[in-house]
Structure formats: structure tokens, C-alpha cells
XYZ file of C-alpha atoms in Angstrom:
652
model
C -0.024 -0.104 0.108
C 1.454 3.309 -1.139
C 1.063 5.917 1.737
C -0.386 9.254 0.758
C 1.716 12.109 -0.612
C 2.592 14.875 1.825
C 1.700 17.856 -0.117
C 3.224 21.210 1.143
C 0.399 23.764 1.632
C 0.813 27.567 0.869
C -0.945 29.517 3.587
C -2.987 32.133 1.920
C -6.077 34.117 2.762
C -7.629 33.929 -0.590
C -7.465 30.279 -1.365
C -10.967 30.705 -2.867
C -10.618 34.206 -4.172
C -11.633 35.121 -7.528
C -9.235 35.523 -10.604
C -9.878 36.157 -14.128
C -9.432 33.214 -16.292
C -5.725 33.151 -16.294
C -3.126 30.804 -14.541
C -1.372 33.294 -12.566
C 2.363 32.802 -11.596
C 3.215 30.434 -8.822
C 4.036 33.279 -6.624
C 0.384 34.440 -6.397
C -1.441 31.169 -6.019
C -2.464 29.321 -3.106
C -3.176 25.662 -2.419
C -6.296 25.271 -0.674
C -6.433 23.400 2.618
C -9.718 21.957 1.498
C -8.246 20.545 -1.648
C -5.260 19.221 0.137
C -7.756 17.303 2.520
C -9.760 15.914 -0.655
C -6.561 14.805 -2.195
C -5.208 13.001 0.946
C -8.641 11.309 1.202
C -8.687 10.271 -2.244
C -5.104 8.992 -2.192
C -5.830 7.015 0.830
C -8.881 5.305 -1.075
C -6.840 4.626 -3.912
C -4.235 2.996 -1.663
C -6.715 0.893 0.166
C -8.029 -0.305 -3.124
C -4.611 -1.127 -4.424
C -4.692 1.384 -7.624
C -1.287 1.428 -9.326
C -0.930 5.230 -10.286
C 1.761 5.932 -7.813
C 4.576 7.017 -9.796
C 5.963 10.617 -9.510
C 6.025 12.062 -13.205
C 8.242 14.619 -14.442
C 5.479 17.359 -13.812
C 5.827 16.759 -9.956
C 9.258 18.034 -10.194
C 9.762 21.484 -8.339
C 10.301 24.703 -9.743
C 14.006 24.768 -9.263
C 14.589 21.389 -10.737
C 14.595 19.780 -14.319
C 15.429 16.208 -15.350
C 18.296 16.276 -17.651
C 19.004 13.779 -20.559
C 21.002 11.896 -18.257
C 18.448 11.493 -15.704
C 20.183 14.124 -13.337
C 18.320 17.192 -11.945
C 19.181 20.381 -12.990
C 18.578 24.037 -11.265
C 15.933 26.086 -13.417
C 14.993 29.501 -13.354
C 11.406 30.571 -12.231
C 10.136 33.208 -14.780
C 7.205 31.863 -16.789
C 3.929 32.903 -18.242
C 0.894 30.768 -19.063
C -2.337 32.760 -20.003
C -5.108 30.262 -20.454
C -6.972 29.755 -23.719
C -10.235 28.996 -22.147
C -13.489 30.978 -22.605
C -16.020 31.309 -19.813
C -19.713 31.549 -20.014
C -22.174 32.565 -22.586
C -21.814 36.289 -21.702
C -19.537 38.420 -19.351
C -20.417 39.894 -15.983
C -20.381 43.670 -16.541
C -17.691 44.240 -13.994
C -15.328 41.564 -15.448
C -14.459 39.269 -12.577
C -14.426 35.518 -13.632
C -13.267 32.956 -10.840
C -10.386 30.955 -11.284
C -9.033 30.153 -8.049
C -6.308 28.092 -9.791
C -3.511 26.185 -8.572
C -1.201 25.698 -11.469
C 0.643 22.898 -9.699
C 4.195 22.322 -10.918
C 5.805 22.909 -14.434
C 6.262 20.118 -16.837
C 9.400 19.775 -18.915
C 8.196 21.806 -21.958
C 7.081 24.593 -19.492
C 10.328 24.658 -17.794
C 11.952 25.109 -21.247
C 9.797 28.124 -21.836
C 10.761 29.414 -18.426
C 14.493 29.274 -19.321
C 13.996 30.905 -22.552
C 11.772 33.817 -21.028
C 14.653 34.632 -18.826
C 17.418 34.232 -21.389
C 15.601 36.676 -23.773
C 15.566 39.247 -21.013
C 18.927 38.668 -20.258
C 19.837 39.140 -23.953
C 17.922 42.495 -23.956
C 19.871 43.672 -20.800
C 23.020 42.769 -22.630
C 24.114 40.077 -20.032
C 24.032 37.564 -22.823
C 25.405 37.942 -26.156
C 22.876 38.560 -29.117
C 20.993 35.410 -30.501
C 21.926 36.926 -33.980
C 25.265 38.209 -35.151
C 25.081 42.214 -35.235
C 26.174 43.896 -38.456
C 28.723 46.464 -37.742
C 27.334 48.934 -40.492
C 23.456 48.275 -40.644
C 21.566 49.981 -43.501
C 19.098 52.797 -43.109
C 16.102 50.578 -42.811
C 17.741 48.433 -40.388
C 18.761 51.552 -38.026
C 15.013 52.729 -38.262
C 13.744 49.253 -37.519
C 15.943 48.639 -34.669
C 15.274 51.973 -33.044
C 11.281 51.741 -33.178
C 10.745 48.102 -32.599
C 13.961 46.940 -30.965
C 13.524 45.307 -27.335
C 16.936 45.973 -26.435
C 17.460 48.084 -23.265
C 19.697 51.165 -24.297
C 22.445 52.618 -22.317
C 23.082 49.776 -19.832
C 26.944 49.548 -20.586
C 26.803 46.015 -21.676
C 26.894 46.468 -25.479
C 30.161 44.671 -26.290
C 31.078 41.088 -26.280
C 34.115 39.031 -27.036
C 32.320 35.957 -28.824
C 35.726 33.791 -28.478
C 35.484 33.989 -24.969
C 31.949 34.654 -23.964
C 28.851 32.503 -24.496
C 25.380 31.897 -23.037
C 26.978 29.509 -20.164
C 29.722 32.185 -19.269
C 28.712 34.071 -16.295
C 29.283 37.962 -17.144
C 28.381 38.886 -13.600
C 30.753 36.603 -11.495
C 28.795 34.833 -8.722
C 29.783 32.167 -6.262
C 29.401 28.783 -8.333
C 27.327 25.935 -7.205
C 27.562 24.043 -10.479
C 27.740 20.244 -10.458
C 29.957 18.871 -13.300
C 28.322 18.407 -16.524
C 25.492 21.013 -15.887
C 27.119 24.227 -16.402
C 24.442 25.609 -18.779
C 21.419 25.738 -16.386
C 23.381 26.666 -13.518
C 25.261 29.527 -15.074
C 21.780 30.976 -16.748
C 20.498 30.901 -13.063
C 23.414 32.746 -11.757
C 23.304 35.240 -14.406
C 19.472 35.759 -13.552
C 19.976 35.853 -9.814
C 22.861 38.191 -10.083
C 21.252 40.516 -12.534
C 18.181 40.881 -10.476
C 19.967 41.247 -7.206
C 21.913 44.155 -8.986
C 18.638 45.813 -9.870
C 19.703 45.700 -13.763
C 17.008 44.040 -15.426
C 14.960 46.329 -17.342
C 12.324 46.051 -20.062
C 11.188 48.171 -22.880
C 7.781 49.271 -24.202
C 8.389 47.336 -27.374
C 9.180 43.981 -25.663
C 6.048 44.368 -23.433
C 3.878 45.293 -26.302
C 4.975 42.293 -28.149
C 4.628 40.092 -25.138
C 1.254 41.215 -24.259
C 0.190 40.860 -27.864
C 1.255 37.494 -28.253
C -0.288 36.319 -24.728
C -3.659 37.704 -25.650
C -4.278 36.784 -29.345
C -5.253 33.415 -28.727
C -7.371 34.432 -25.679
C -9.300 36.765 -27.761
C -9.822 34.252 -30.454
C -11.142 31.895 -28.208
C -13.684 34.168 -26.268
C -15.128 35.603 -29.646
C -15.614 31.983 -30.708
C -17.317 30.966 -27.709
C -19.517 33.904 -27.471
C -20.226 33.750 -31.108
C -22.443 30.775 -30.318
C -24.825 33.040 -28.489
C -24.834 35.896 -30.911
C -25.537 33.350 -33.763
C -28.801 32.682 -31.917
C -29.689 36.193 -31.193
C -29.193 37.295 -34.870
C -31.045 34.153 -36.407
C -34.053 35.100 -34.118
C -33.761 38.715 -33.953
C -34.198 39.249 -37.810
C -37.655 37.683 -37.634
C -39.231 40.282 -35.521
C -38.844 42.701 -32.462
C -40.884 40.282 -30.087
C -38.421 37.422 -31.182
C -35.292 39.566 -30.467
C -36.749 40.305 -27.020
C -37.601 36.704 -26.315
C -33.890 35.810 -26.943
C -32.604 38.414 -24.609
C -35.016 37.124 -21.813
C -34.255 33.607 -22.222
C -30.619 34.274 -22.267
C -30.861 36.245 -19.094
C -32.840 33.646 -17.352
C -30.487 30.800 -18.672
C -27.432 32.905 -17.279
C -28.776 33.245 -13.813
C -30.184 29.947 -13.340
C -27.686 27.708 -15.304
C -24.740 29.220 -17.109
C -23.569 31.267 -14.142
C -24.207 28.945 -11.278
C -22.555 25.939 -13.179
C -19.547 28.114 -14.226
C -19.021 29.222 -10.943
C -19.314 25.653 -9.115
C -16.926 24.142 -11.877
C -14.165 26.542 -10.662
C -13.557 24.317 -7.859
C -11.939 22.190 -10.611
C -9.347 24.856 -11.074
C -7.848 23.961 -7.817
C -8.813 20.096 -7.441
C -7.770 19.157 -10.789
C -4.255 21.039 -11.063
C -3.456 19.807 -7.420
C -4.391 16.210 -8.361
C -2.334 16.510 -11.334
C 0.634 18.044 -9.603
C 0.742 15.255 -6.928
C 1.738 12.712 -9.409
C -1.658 10.878 -9.385
C -2.925 11.863 -12.437
C -5.841 9.589 -12.518
C -7.348 11.736 -9.716
C -7.959 14.538 -12.382
C -10.513 12.347 -13.997
C -11.961 11.526 -10.598
C -12.619 15.001 -9.700
C -14.171 15.617 -13.212
C -16.513 12.756 -12.569
C -17.518 14.166 -9.228
C -18.526 17.630 -10.436
C -20.081 15.896 -13.459
C -22.405 13.862 -11.243
C -22.939 16.752 -9.015
C -24.080 19.107 -11.858
C -26.276 16.364 -13.032
C -28.370 16.442 -10.066
C -28.333 20.315 -10.152
C -29.557 20.121 -13.835
C -32.885 18.461 -12.450
C -34.333 21.623 -10.853
C -32.845 23.821 -13.653
C -34.667 21.856 -16.196
C -37.827 21.979 -14.234
C -37.658 25.853 -13.854
C -36.948 26.022 -17.688
C -39.958 24.203 -18.386
C -41.999 26.602 -16.593
C -40.238 29.708 -17.407
C -43.168 30.818 -19.247
C -45.066 30.980 -15.946
C -42.066 32.551 -14.046
C -41.343 35.326 -16.525
C -45.182 36.256 -16.776
C -45.110 37.347 -13.173
C -41.906 39.533 -13.681
C -43.269 40.988 -17.129
C -47.125 40.865 -17.109
C -47.368 43.009 -20.009
C -44.912 41.463 -22.312
C -47.056 38.356 -23.479
C -45.669 37.920 -26.867
C -41.981 37.920 -25.971
C -42.465 35.955 -22.623
C -44.247 33.173 -24.569
C -41.376 32.751 -27.098
C -38.839 33.194 -24.314
C -40.596 30.092 -22.548
C -40.584 28.192 -25.852
C -36.873 28.905 -26.498
C -35.982 27.694 -22.844
C -38.026 24.479 -23.115
C -36.052 23.640 -26.270
C -32.712 24.608 -24.677
C -33.260 21.962 -21.894
C -31.506 19.661 -24.383
C -28.446 21.301 -24.288
C -28.075 21.577 -20.361
C -25.872 18.358 -20.264
C -23.766 19.955 -22.806
C -23.142 23.038 -20.566
C -21.923 21.242 -17.411
C -19.858 18.771 -19.769
C -18.123 21.416 -21.482
C -17.228 23.351 -18.372
C -15.836 20.286 -16.684
C -14.060 19.439 -19.909
C -12.353 22.726 -20.062
C -10.886 22.193 -16.467
C -9.888 18.655 -17.368
C -7.709 19.776 -20.188
C -6.718 23.138 -18.419
C -5.256 21.328 -15.324
C -2.912 19.269 -17.835
C -1.864 22.490 -19.515
C -3.580 21.774 -22.493
C -4.899 25.208 -23.083
C -5.305 25.277 -26.860
C -7.716 22.136 -26.720
C -10.801 24.232 -26.123
C -9.639 26.714 -28.957
C -9.637 23.719 -31.337
C -12.928 22.743 -30.252
C -14.462 26.275 -30.867
C -12.814 26.497 -34.167
C -14.804 23.630 -35.283
C -17.878 24.266 -33.011
C -18.547 28.012 -34.008
C -18.509 27.684 -37.716
C -20.794 24.609 -37.413
C -23.275 26.443 -35.319
C -23.607 29.219 -37.956
C -24.156 26.710 -40.629
C -26.937 24.716 -38.543
C -28.629 27.995 -37.393
C -28.916 28.854 -41.110
C -30.098 25.569 -42.128
C -32.609 25.381 -39.383
C -34.141 28.917 -39.398
C -33.740 29.640 -43.131
C -33.112 26.663 -45.198
C -35.674 24.172 -43.452
C -38.039 27.327 -42.519
C -38.419 26.344 -38.764
C -38.039 29.978 -37.933
C -37.762 31.048 -34.399
C -37.893 27.493 -33.175
C -34.415 26.709 -35.309
C -32.438 29.039 -33.212
C -32.708 27.353 -29.676
C -32.429 23.927 -31.567
C -29.022 25.135 -33.044
C -27.977 26.559 -30.029
C -28.715 23.337 -27.913
C -27.109 21.242 -30.424
C -23.984 23.138 -30.436
C -23.891 23.045 -26.770
C -23.836 19.221 -27.000
C -21.156 19.351 -29.756
C -18.462 21.306 -27.879
C -17.789 18.901 -25.197
C -18.106 16.033 -27.923
C -15.155 17.834 -29.980
C -13.404 18.187 -26.957
C -13.621 14.543 -25.897
C -12.446 13.624 -29.415
C -9.191 16.007 -28.769
C -8.494 14.086 -25.564
C -8.935 10.693 -26.872
C -7.070 11.202 -30.448
C -4.520 13.889 -29.644
C -3.575 14.373 -25.948
C -4.912 14.156 -22.345
C -6.329 10.802 -22.032
C -3.680 9.715 -19.642
C -5.447 11.546 -16.805
C -8.894 9.632 -17.304
C -8.629 6.434 -15.075
C -11.994 5.294 -16.088
C -15.282 5.560 -14.375
C -15.363 4.722 -10.579
C -17.784 4.320 -7.774
C -15.604 6.718 -5.741
C -16.730 9.445 -7.879
C -20.059 9.413 -5.431
C -17.887 9.762 -2.352
C -15.940 12.762 -0.764
C -18.260 15.642 -2.146
C -17.962 17.776 0.806
C -14.525 19.391 -0.046
C -15.594 19.832 -3.563
C -18.896 21.498 -2.355
C -17.162 23.612 0.032
C -14.597 24.911 -2.584
C -17.314 25.258 -5.311
C -19.842 27.782 -3.462
C -17.830 30.615 -2.892
C -16.975 30.718 -6.627
C -20.605 30.035 -7.529
C -22.035 33.043 -5.068
C -19.653 35.692 -6.682
C -20.295 34.762 -10.255
C -23.935 34.639 -9.558
C -23.838 37.899 -7.918
C -22.258 39.545 -11.006
C -24.436 38.048 -13.436
C -27.651 38.816 -11.376
C -26.552 42.420 -11.246
C -26.252 42.643 -15.073
C -29.125 40.725 -16.000
C -31.345 42.876 -13.685
C -31.160 45.733 -16.387
C -32.374 43.346 -19.020
C -35.462 42.531 -16.943
C -36.205 46.117 -16.165
C -35.738 46.884 -19.697
C -38.747 44.793 -20.391
C -40.883 47.082 -18.455
C -40.417 49.691 -21.116
C -42.130 47.680 -23.774
C -41.276 45.100 -26.584
C -39.218 47.386 -28.733
C -37.057 48.611 -25.552
C -36.601 44.922 -24.714
C -35.472 44.179 -28.114
C -32.873 47.108 -28.181
C -31.666 46.059 -24.809
C -30.791 42.606 -26.351
C -28.942 44.418 -29.172
C -27.024 46.649 -26.905
C -25.992 43.866 -24.414
C -24.855 41.691 -27.604
C -22.796 44.599 -29.300
C -21.156 45.674 -26.083
C -20.512 41.992 -24.989
C -18.644 41.272 -28.419
C -16.349 44.225 -28.174
C -15.619 43.276 -24.506
C -14.093 40.043 -25.793
C -11.141 42.070 -26.841
C -10.194 44.115 -23.549
C -11.139 41.351 -21.181
C -8.486 38.819 -22.448
C -6.126 41.392 -22.987
C -6.402 42.193 -19.179
C -5.778 38.599 -18.582
C -2.699 38.522 -20.580
C -1.321 41.888 -19.003
C -1.955 40.396 -15.516
C 0.028 37.202 -16.215
C 2.947 39.151 -17.601
C 3.131 41.713 -14.712
C 2.695 39.095 -12.095
C 5.379 36.921 -13.858
C 7.604 39.934 -13.556
C 6.593 40.749 -9.915
C 7.235 37.051 -9.036
C 10.824 37.212 -10.669
C 11.401 40.549 -8.441
C 12.030 42.945 -10.961
C 9.855 45.874 -10.015
C 10.920 48.289 -12.511
C 10.164 45.870 -15.307
C 6.674 45.264 -13.917
C 5.968 48.913 -13.684
C 6.853 49.336 -17.463
C 4.803 46.563 -18.354
C 1.856 47.865 -16.377
C 2.390 51.473 -18.254
C 2.203 49.901 -21.395
C -1.084 47.587 -20.574
C -2.905 50.676 -19.305
C -1.974 52.271 -22.714
C -2.902 49.296 -24.567
C -6.301 49.051 -22.747
C -6.935 52.794 -23.428
C -6.091 52.316 -27.333
C -8.440 49.322 -27.537
C -11.309 51.183 -25.435
C -11.007 54.263 -27.720
C -11.334 51.826 -30.835
C -14.154 50.240 -29.563
C -15.882 53.637 -28.508
C -15.223 54.926 -32.172
C -16.850 51.621 -33.478
C -20.138 51.986 -31.456
C -20.226 55.835 -32.225
C -19.670 55.426 -35.989
C -21.911 52.516 -36.418
C -24.569 53.356 -34.048
C -27.208 53.275 -36.916
C -25.652 50.465 -39.016
C -24.492 47.897 -36.277
C -28.214 47.345 -35.002
C -29.121 46.309 -38.635
C -27.127 43.076 -38.121
C -29.703 41.946 -35.686
C -32.998 43.482 -36.743
C -34.889 45.236 -39.428
C -37.435 46.956 -36.981
C -36.856 50.619 -37.476
C -38.128 51.548 -33.788
C -35.503 49.033 -32.390
C -32.890 50.627 -34.559
C -33.824 54.141 -33.388
C -33.760 53.092 -29.809
C -30.354 51.418 -30.063
C -28.871 54.488 -31.804
C -29.973 56.781 -29.165
C -28.258 54.556 -26.355
C -24.998 53.550 -27.989
C -23.148 57.046 -27.463
C -23.414 56.234 -23.810
C -22.287 52.889 -24.385
C -19.429 53.832 -26.385
C -18.177 56.082 -23.497
C -18.812 52.739 -21.417
C -16.447 50.590 -23.601
C -13.456 53.234 -22.774
C -14.084 53.006 -19.328
C -14.899 49.374 -19.301
C -11.617 48.577 -21.010
C -9.618 50.719 -18.514
C -11.448 48.916 -15.770
C -10.617 45.570 -17.092
C -7.070 46.171 -17.207
C -7.288 47.723 -13.432
C -8.795 44.324 -12.393
C -5.998 42.699 -14.146
C -3.152 44.887 -12.539
C -4.906 44.298 -9.103
C -4.373 40.461 -9.758
C -0.927 40.772 -10.708
C -0.031 42.481 -7.514
C -1.867 39.802 -5.523
C -4.791 42.169 -4.194
C -7.639 40.659 -6.421
C -10.000 40.796 -3.541
C -9.615 44.547 -3.802
C -11.270 44.596 -7.088
C -13.898 42.097 -6.406
C -15.267 43.719 -3.192
C -15.118 47.165 -4.956
C -16.838 45.972 -7.851
C -19.813 44.404 -5.926
C -20.079 47.371 -3.765
C -20.017 50.035 -6.271
C -22.369 48.209 -8.647
C -25.074 47.362 -6.236
C -24.943 50.428 -3.899
C -24.286 53.068 -6.697
C -24.815 51.826 -10.222
C -27.958 50.039 -10.027
C -29.770 52.619 -7.842
C -28.570 55.376 -10.269
C -29.779 53.283 -13.258
C -33.242 52.906 -11.655
C -33.350 56.631 -10.564
C -32.544 58.015 -14.061
C -34.507 55.275 -15.949
C -37.755 55.802 -13.884
C -37.410 58.958 -11.984
C -36.077 61.090 -15.018
C -37.712 59.070 -17.473
C -34.538 58.471 -19.584
C -35.741 54.924 -19.960
C -32.782 52.633 -21.459
C -30.403 55.560 -21.728
C -30.957 55.925 -17.868
C -30.106 52.234 -17.191
C -26.716 52.561 -19.096
C -25.986 56.009 -17.690
C -26.085 54.381 -14.234
C -23.808 51.447 -15.409
C -21.317 53.993 -16.784
C -21.095 55.907 -13.792
C -20.518 52.781 -11.841
C -17.619 51.627 -14.250
C -16.098 55.129 -13.936
C -16.058 54.864 -10.193
C -14.744 51.331 -10.141
C -11.695 52.238 -12.464
C -10.921 55.244 -10.375
C -10.791 53.515 -7.143
C -8.855 50.655 -8.424
C -6.166 52.833 -10.217
C -5.949 54.834 -7.111
C -5.266 51.821 -5.148
C -2.746 50.630 -7.668
C -0.823 53.826 -7.896
C -0.571 54.012 -4.176
C 0.374 50.294 -3.605
C 3.911 49.384 -2.644
C 4.879 46.789 -5.307
C 8.301 46.055 -3.460
C 5.875 44.791 -0.764
C 3.991 42.618 -3.297
C 7.421 41.113 -4.181
C 8.209 40.345 -0.653
C 4.658 38.851 -0.280
C 5.476 36.637 -3.479
C 8.916 35.516 -1.620
C 7.008 34.428 1.376
C 4.472 32.420 -0.584
C 7.452 30.831 -2.576
C 9.228 29.928 0.642
C 6.198 28.352 2.099
C 5.834 26.368 -1.141
């Protein structure tokens, strides 16, 4: 019988705190004591039943070790980045906080190589290592201009000259005491270079490098988020072009689905971010599949009351909107059909966590690259080609929800990831307590954010069918544009946190400034798109002239919101980067419920501004959130953040 693995625990106050869909660097992650307890129980049960999965794979090596070709362990640097290519939910909460109390565990061999490459690149830019490619002594004019504008090299550091005959990447330029074991000079000297340069405060970065890095980090995230949200957008366009009542019905149905199914299920599955990653890092990979099975069965049970509520959605919505008979009836029909897709919702959320725990972040992107275009084709076929009309939209949506986890399953079976599946087991029906305790905080926070945003849609329904249809168009347009600044903030958060964790505060400051400018540029572009296209963009969703007119009146306010929301998203990301994400979470919820919503209701009803009033309150709320968070970021001691990171690393 194999004894349970003694897993070290990092003591943190925010082991179940909310993070925005990115795997933060190890410095700012915590291993939950609840997850530790669950893992120990599972290992004990496995040992009692004689399960053979007891080896410690390469992924269980510590950050500071790497297995060499000769089987020896090499010391490895610790700078590392890993933004997740994982989309969340059917729509985004307006305040932009998505949970991922994610314990990344330990690094694989490939990830360690990326870590070394990242440090080596920064050392080259700071002239502690010779250039990767030979430098021409007499560059032409084009080359000089290119170097001046796009070069990531730090200027004026005084390390610009190398003797290539005596200097190499394995020769320390800053002399330090050597602890190199025979035969392993390369890894040790790189680490000496890095530690010495950091200790001397001589690691800097440039805006060119940070702009390039954040762009690379965010591009796959943006694609994934847009693809995932396109599934909902396709249904809205397909139904909305039939009529205003149908467009309003899709908005009501989506709102109800968000607050009764999508948000709770998304929040509950955040427990797998910790449980699956910790199981994978422990070396007992079959426990990843066990945790996914537990959550799947748990969500299957919860799907029963959800399905019942959706079946009677017409009666429930009629109580809230007694005057919107046509839209309510159609929304109820939409949700009855969507019951068929509920298993696909929880299966895809669980599947994302299954591949994510193994570092297979592009698996979800590949599934969406196939699923999103198929969804458009199926929607067109059912709604137009076969003439099913409104009914075809939810049928296509439900089919796509079932298709996405199937595509993810095929990726795992035929590409990679199946080694973490140990088969179905009766143990999946035991030890649910720790999982539920981890899941509930994430569910409560996500539900609170989605509920706050969806209240606006419910209120919009009281202004009439046209206003409800216009609200559907506005929410969709703003959500589409939000799929750019949100993943951009995830990438920036990861980058800045990596630099903080590597104790290079000045470089982290530079990266943060570039990120804020990036967010302002993206927000300005989004603002220009809404202002310039306010009469044209609504025509993609509806042909109703009254709805188009209402949308055009509200979009200028939403355009200002896009600029503020881009900046607010980045402030959320920077707070996560310095390990103070709880400040953003509580600030968002307080401002939204105590300022934004009351102000929205006051201007909408008291001043008679209708939809313009609803969005005016939201805009003021986002402005306050961004102002408070940037003030906190500006006044924070980032050197203290480095010390906190060191303490957490020491605990690990």
C-alpha cells in the first residue's frame, strides 16, 4: 500500500478568491487546505483499493529542478507565463471578474524550457548575454530605423560589447559564487546570471518588448473568447431578424439561462481549477478524471431543478413582465428547447477544467474553431433553409452546446490528455464535501455579478417590446467588443505578475504602463466603432426601425462605457498581478449594487430616460470602479508585493 503524498500547503487568505481566467504565476497562487484534505482522502482510498498510479512523473518536479537527458536534476529559473486559452460562460459579467482560484501545480518539462527561454531573452535584452544573431557593424538605414522603433533591447546599460571567442550563454558575465555540478554548467550559469542581475537591479524592459509580449499572450485568448460568445450571438441574430418580439424573447431567455444555469455551473466548476490542478501536480494523474466525474455527477443532479424551472419559464417570466405576453411566450418556448443542451453546458465546463489542469489550453480553442462555424451553418439551415423560424434558433444553440464537449472529448482521445482519465469509478459518488465547500464561494460571486447585470434586461422589459429588443442588441454589441479588452487584461495580469514574482519591479512597472495604454487604445477603438456604427450595427440583428432608433440613441453612452470598461478590465488585471484581486472584487460588487443599479433605476424611472438611464448608471459605476482601483494600484507598494511573493514561494 502506497502512503499518501505529503503535499506542502501555502497558507493564503484567498485560497478561494476570484481570479480572471488566467493561470497566475506560482508566486500568487495558493493551494487550498480544503483541496489538500480532499486529495489526501482520495489517495488513501486509492491505496486501500490497490490502484497502481503511484509514480511521480516529471510534472511533479519542483520549480527549481529539471530532469536532464542523463536523468540528473538541473536547477531551473522561475520566470514563467501561461495565459489560459479558455473562454467562460455565454456572456460576461459587466464588472469583468471571472473566477479561477487556480492552482497551477508544478511545471512540466516543456514549460520549464519556456521558463528558461523567457529569462534568457530578458538577459539578452539587458546585454548580459550575447545577441542571439550576429549584429552587423554597418547596418543600412532601414535596419537602423527598424531597430530604433521595434528593438526590444534596453539602451544605455553599458553591456553592449562581447568577445564572442570567450563569452557565451553559459559564461557568467556577472561573477557569482558557483554551485555548478559537473556536467550541468548551462542551467546553473543561466540561473547565476539571472539571480545576479536581479540582485543588482539591472533587469529592465522596454515598451516594445512588453507590447509584443502582451500581444502574443492575448491573441489566442481573444480568438477563443470571441468564438465562444459567437454561439450566443448567432442565436440572437437568427431569431432577432424575424421580429422585435423574437429578439426580445431571446434576450429574456438568455438572461434567465445565465442566472439559473450558466453562471451557477460556471462558478461551481471553478472548484476543479484547484482540485484538478492539485491532483495533476501530486503525480496521481488519474485523480484529475475522478474530480471531473464528481463534479459531473453533482451538476447532473443540479440540472434536474434547472430543467424544471426552464420548463415552467413562461409562468415565471409572466410574473415579472405581465405586459410582455408575446416575448414571454416565445422566451418560454426557447428555454424549453434549450433544456436539451443543459448536459452540454456542464460537460463543456468540466471538460475545459480537465484539459486546463494538464496545461492543454489550446484544446478548447480547437474545439471552438470547429464548433462555432458549425453552429452558424446549423442555425442557417434550421431557421432559413428548413423554414423552422424562431424554433430553429434554440435548436441550433442546444445542438452546439452538446457538440462542443464532444469535440473536446475527441481531442482528448485522439490527440492528448487521455492519460489523466482512469475510467469510471464508484469513488466519484464519495467525498463530495470538500468539492462543494470549494465550489460555493465561486458560484456566489459569479452569480452575484451575472444577476446584477441581468437585472437591467429584466427592467428593460418594463419599457415595452421595442425597448427589450433594443436592450438585447445593446448587450450583444457591448459583449462582443468586451471580448477584446477582457482577454487583454488576462494577458497583462499574467505578464506583470510574472515580473513581480521574478523580483523585477521596475520591469513590472513598465509592463503595467504599457498595458494601461493598450487598454486605452482598445477602448478608444471600441468607442469609435459604437459611435460611428450606431445606425448600422443594429441592422445586423433586426430590421425593425423603432428598435434601431432606440439602439442608436443609447449607443453613444455605451461608447463611453466601452472606453471606461477597457480601462476597468485592465485595473482588475493589475490588481490580480500584485496579489490584491480581492480589492477589485469587493469594490466592483459594492459600487455596482450601491451606486450603479440605484442610479440606473433613478435615471430610468425618476428622470424618464428609459434605456439611456439604465446604461448611464452602469457607466458611472464603471467610472468609479476604475478610479478607485487605479488609485489603489498607484498607491500600492509593489516592492511589498515582491516580498509577499517571496514568502509564498518560501512556504511552497
